[in-house]
mmCIF file of C-alpha atoms and ligand atoms in Angstrom:
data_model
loop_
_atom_site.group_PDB
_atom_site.id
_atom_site.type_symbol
_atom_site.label_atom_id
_atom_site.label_comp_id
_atom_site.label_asym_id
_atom_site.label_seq_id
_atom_site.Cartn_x
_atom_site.Cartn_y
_atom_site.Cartn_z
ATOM 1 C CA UNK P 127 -13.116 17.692 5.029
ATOM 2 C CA UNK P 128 -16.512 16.402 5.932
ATOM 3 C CA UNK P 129 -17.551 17.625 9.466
ATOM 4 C CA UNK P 130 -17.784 15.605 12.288
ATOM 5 C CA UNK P 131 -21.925 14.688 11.849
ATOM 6 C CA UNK P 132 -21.009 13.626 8.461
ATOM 7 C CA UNK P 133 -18.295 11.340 9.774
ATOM 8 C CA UNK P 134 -18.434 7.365 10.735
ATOM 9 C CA UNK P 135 -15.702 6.663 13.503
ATOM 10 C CA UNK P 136 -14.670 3.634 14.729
ATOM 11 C CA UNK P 137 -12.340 3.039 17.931
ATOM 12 C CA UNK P 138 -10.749 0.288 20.286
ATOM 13 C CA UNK P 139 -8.434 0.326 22.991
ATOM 14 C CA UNK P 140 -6.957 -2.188 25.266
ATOM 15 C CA UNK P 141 -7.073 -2.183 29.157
ATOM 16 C CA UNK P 142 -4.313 0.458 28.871
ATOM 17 C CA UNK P 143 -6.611 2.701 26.942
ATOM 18 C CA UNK P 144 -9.851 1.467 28.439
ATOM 19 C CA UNK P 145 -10.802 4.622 30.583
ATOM 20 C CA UNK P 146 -9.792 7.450 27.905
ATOM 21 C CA UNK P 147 -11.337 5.600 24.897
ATOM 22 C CA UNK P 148 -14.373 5.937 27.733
ATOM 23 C CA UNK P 149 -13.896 9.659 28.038
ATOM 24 C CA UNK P 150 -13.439 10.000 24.589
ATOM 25 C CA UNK P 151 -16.858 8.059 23.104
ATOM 26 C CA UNK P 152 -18.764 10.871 25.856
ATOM 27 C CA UNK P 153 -16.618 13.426 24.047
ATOM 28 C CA UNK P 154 -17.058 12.659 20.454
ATOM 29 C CA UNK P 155 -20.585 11.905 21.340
ATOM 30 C CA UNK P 156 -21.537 15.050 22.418
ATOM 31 C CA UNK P 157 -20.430 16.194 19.023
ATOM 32 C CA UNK P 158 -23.401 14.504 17.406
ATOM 33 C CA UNK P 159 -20.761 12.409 15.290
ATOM 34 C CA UNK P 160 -22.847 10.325 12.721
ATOM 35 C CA UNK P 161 -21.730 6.834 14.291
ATOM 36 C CA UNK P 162 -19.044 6.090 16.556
ATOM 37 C CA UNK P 163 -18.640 2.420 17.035
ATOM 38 C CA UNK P 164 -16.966 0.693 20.152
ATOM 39 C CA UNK P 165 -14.681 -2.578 18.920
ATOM 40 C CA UNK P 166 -13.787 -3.051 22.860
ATOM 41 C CA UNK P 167 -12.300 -3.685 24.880
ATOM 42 C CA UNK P 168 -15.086 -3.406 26.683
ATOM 43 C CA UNK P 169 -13.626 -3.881 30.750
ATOM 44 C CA UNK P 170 -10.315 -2.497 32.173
ATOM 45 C CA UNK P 171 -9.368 -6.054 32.581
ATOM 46 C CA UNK P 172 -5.801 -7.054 31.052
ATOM 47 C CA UNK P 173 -6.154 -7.564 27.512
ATOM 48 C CA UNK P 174 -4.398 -8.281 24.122
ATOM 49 C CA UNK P 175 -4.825 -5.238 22.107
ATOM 50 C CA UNK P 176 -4.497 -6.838 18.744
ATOM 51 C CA UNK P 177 -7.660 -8.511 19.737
ATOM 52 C CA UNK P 178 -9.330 -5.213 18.991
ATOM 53 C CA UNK P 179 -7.058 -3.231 16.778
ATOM 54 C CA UNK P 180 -7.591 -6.307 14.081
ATOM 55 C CA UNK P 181 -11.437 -6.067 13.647
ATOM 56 C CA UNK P 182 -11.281 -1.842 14.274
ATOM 57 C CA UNK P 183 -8.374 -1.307 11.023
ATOM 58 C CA UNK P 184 -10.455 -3.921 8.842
ATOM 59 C CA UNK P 185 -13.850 -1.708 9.313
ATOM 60 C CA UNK P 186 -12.011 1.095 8.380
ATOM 61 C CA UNK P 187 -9.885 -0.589 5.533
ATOM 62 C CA UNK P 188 -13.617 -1.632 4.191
ATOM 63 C CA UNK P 189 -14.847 1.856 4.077
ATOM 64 C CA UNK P 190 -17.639 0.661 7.234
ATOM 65 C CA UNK P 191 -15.867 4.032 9.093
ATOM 66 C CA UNK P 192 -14.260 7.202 7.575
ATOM 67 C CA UNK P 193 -11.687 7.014 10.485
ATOM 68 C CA UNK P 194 -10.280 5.251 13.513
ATOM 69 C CA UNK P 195 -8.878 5.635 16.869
ATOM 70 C CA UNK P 196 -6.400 3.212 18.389
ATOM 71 C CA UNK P 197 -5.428 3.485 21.830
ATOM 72 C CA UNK P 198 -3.207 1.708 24.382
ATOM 73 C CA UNK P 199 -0.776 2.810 27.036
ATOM 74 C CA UNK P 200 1.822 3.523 24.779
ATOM 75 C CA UNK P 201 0.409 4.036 21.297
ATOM 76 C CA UNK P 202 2.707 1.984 19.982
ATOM 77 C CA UNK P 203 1.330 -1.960 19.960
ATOM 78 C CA UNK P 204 -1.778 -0.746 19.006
ATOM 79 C CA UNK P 205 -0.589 1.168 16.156
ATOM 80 C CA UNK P 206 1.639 -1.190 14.769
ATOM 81 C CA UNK P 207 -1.455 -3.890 14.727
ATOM 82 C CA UNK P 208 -3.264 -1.373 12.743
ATOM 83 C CA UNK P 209 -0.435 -0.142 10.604
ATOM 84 C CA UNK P 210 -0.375 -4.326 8.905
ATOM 85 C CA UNK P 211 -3.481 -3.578 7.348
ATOM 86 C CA UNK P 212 -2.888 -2.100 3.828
ATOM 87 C CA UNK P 213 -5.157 0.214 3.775
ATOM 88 C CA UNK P 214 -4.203 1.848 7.290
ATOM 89 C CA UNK P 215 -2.117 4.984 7.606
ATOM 90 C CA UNK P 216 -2.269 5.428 11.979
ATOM 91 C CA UNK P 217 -0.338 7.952 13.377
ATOM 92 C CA UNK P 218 0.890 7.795 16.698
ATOM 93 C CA UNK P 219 0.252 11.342 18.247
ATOM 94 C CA UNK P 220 1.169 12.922 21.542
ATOM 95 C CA UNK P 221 0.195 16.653 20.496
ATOM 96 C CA UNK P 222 -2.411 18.523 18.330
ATOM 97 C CA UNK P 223 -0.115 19.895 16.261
ATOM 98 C CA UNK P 224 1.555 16.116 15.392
ATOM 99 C CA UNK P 225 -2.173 15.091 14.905
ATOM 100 C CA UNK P 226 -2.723 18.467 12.411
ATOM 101 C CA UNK P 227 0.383 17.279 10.522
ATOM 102 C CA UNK P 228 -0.799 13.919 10.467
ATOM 103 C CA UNK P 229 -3.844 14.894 8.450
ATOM 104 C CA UNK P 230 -1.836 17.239 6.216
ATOM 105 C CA UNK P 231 0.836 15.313 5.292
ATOM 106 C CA UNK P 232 0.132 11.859 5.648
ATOM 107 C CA UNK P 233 -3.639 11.768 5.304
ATOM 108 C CA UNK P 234 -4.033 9.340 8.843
ATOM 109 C CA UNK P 235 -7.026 7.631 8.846
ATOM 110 C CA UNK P 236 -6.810 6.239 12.081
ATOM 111 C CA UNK P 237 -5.188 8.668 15.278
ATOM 112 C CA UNK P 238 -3.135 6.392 17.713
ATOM 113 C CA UNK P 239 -2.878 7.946 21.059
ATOM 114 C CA UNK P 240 -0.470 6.983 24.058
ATOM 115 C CA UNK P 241 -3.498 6.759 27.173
ATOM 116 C CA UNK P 242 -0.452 6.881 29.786
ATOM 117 C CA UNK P 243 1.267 9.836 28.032
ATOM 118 C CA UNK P 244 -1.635 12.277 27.403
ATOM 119 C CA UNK P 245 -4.255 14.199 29.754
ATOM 120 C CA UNK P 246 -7.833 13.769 28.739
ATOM 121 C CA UNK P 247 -7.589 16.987 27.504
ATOM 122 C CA UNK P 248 -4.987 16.729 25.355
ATOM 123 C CA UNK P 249 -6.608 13.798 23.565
ATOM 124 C CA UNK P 250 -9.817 15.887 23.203
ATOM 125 C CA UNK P 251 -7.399 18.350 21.615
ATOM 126 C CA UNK P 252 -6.106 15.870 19.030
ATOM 127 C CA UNK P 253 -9.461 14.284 18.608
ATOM 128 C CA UNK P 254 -10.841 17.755 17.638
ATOM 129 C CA UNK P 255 -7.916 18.912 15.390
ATOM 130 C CA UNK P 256 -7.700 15.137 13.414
ATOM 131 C CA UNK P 257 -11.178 15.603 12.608
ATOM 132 C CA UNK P 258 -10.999 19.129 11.058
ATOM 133 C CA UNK P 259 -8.296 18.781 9.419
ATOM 134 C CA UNK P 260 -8.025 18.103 5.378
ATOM 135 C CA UNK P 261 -4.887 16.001 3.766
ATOM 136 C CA UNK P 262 -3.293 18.496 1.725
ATOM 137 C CA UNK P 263 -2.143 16.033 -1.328
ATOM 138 C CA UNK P 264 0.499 17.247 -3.726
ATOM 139 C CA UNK P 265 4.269 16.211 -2.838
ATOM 140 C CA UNK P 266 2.170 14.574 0.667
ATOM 141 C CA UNK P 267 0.322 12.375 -2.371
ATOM 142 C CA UNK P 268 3.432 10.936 -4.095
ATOM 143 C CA UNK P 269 5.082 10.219 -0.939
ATOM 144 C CA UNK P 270 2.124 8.222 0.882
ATOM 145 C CA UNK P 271 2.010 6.052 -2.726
ATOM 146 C CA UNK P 272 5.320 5.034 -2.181
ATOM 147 C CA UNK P 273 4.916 3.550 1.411
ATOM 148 C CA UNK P 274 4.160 0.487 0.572
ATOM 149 C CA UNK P 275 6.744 -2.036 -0.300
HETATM 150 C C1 RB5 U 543 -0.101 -2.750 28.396
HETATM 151 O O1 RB5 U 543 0.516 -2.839 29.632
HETATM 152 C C2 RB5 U 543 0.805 -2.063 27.394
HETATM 153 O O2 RB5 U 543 1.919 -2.855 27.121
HETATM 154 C C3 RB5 U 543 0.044 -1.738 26.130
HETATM 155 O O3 RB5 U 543 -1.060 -0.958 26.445
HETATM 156 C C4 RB5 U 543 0.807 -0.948 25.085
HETATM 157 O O4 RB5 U 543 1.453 0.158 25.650
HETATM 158 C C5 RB5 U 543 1.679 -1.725 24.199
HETATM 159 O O5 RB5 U 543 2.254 -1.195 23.230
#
């Protein structure tokens, strides 16, 4: 696993998820990631999160960004959006040890997080665990090539 100032991380968020995607960029900022780009929303002002989630999963499906992060109050419209692109695995995760599991046996390339579920620190808990974490193939492999239909 490359460490997080190797790493190219793209997130988005809708209103739900506005102020902890926020937190989060400060976060993962101070960890002197190698880029971390914002694909909005960019006010707390209601909002459609596919709007977002759309552009975020295809610069990630491209290879622009090693990973995302989706966020909205539940996890769950966000991560579906991301979850139609082919070459998105999201995982919805509501603690670090789903989000270690994630990267182990699913090798997620973009954390989901429920904003109106999870403390801040929580999510910096995830954040920091998803990132460290390497996808450790084998049976995980053979199983992830048969998820898509
Ligand atoms: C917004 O109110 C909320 O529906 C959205 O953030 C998300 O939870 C949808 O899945």
């Amino acid at each position: 696993m490359k460490s997080i100032d190797e790493l190219k991380i793209a997130i988005c968020s809708d209103h739900a998820g506005y102020e902890l995607k926020i937190r989060l960029i400060e976060f993962i900022n101070s960890k002197n990631v190698k880029e971390l780009k914002d694909f909005g929303a960019f006010t707390a002002e209601s909002s459609d999160y596919p709007d977002y989630a759309h552009p975020m999963a295809s610069a990630v499906e491209n290879q622009d960004y090693d990973f995302g992060i989706s966020i909205c109050g539940t996890g769950n419209g966000i991560s579906m959006t991301v979850n139609k692109h082919a070459g998105i695995r999201a995982a919805l995760c509501w603690t670090p040890e789903i989000a270690r599991l994630a990267r182990l046996h699913n090798n997620a390339n973009v954390l989901s997080l429920p904003a109106r579920f999870v403390s801040f620190e929580e999510a910096c808990e995830m954040v920091d665990v998803f990132f460290s974490t390497d996808f450790e193939g084998g049976r995980h492999q053979r199983r992830i090539d048969k998820i898509s239909c």
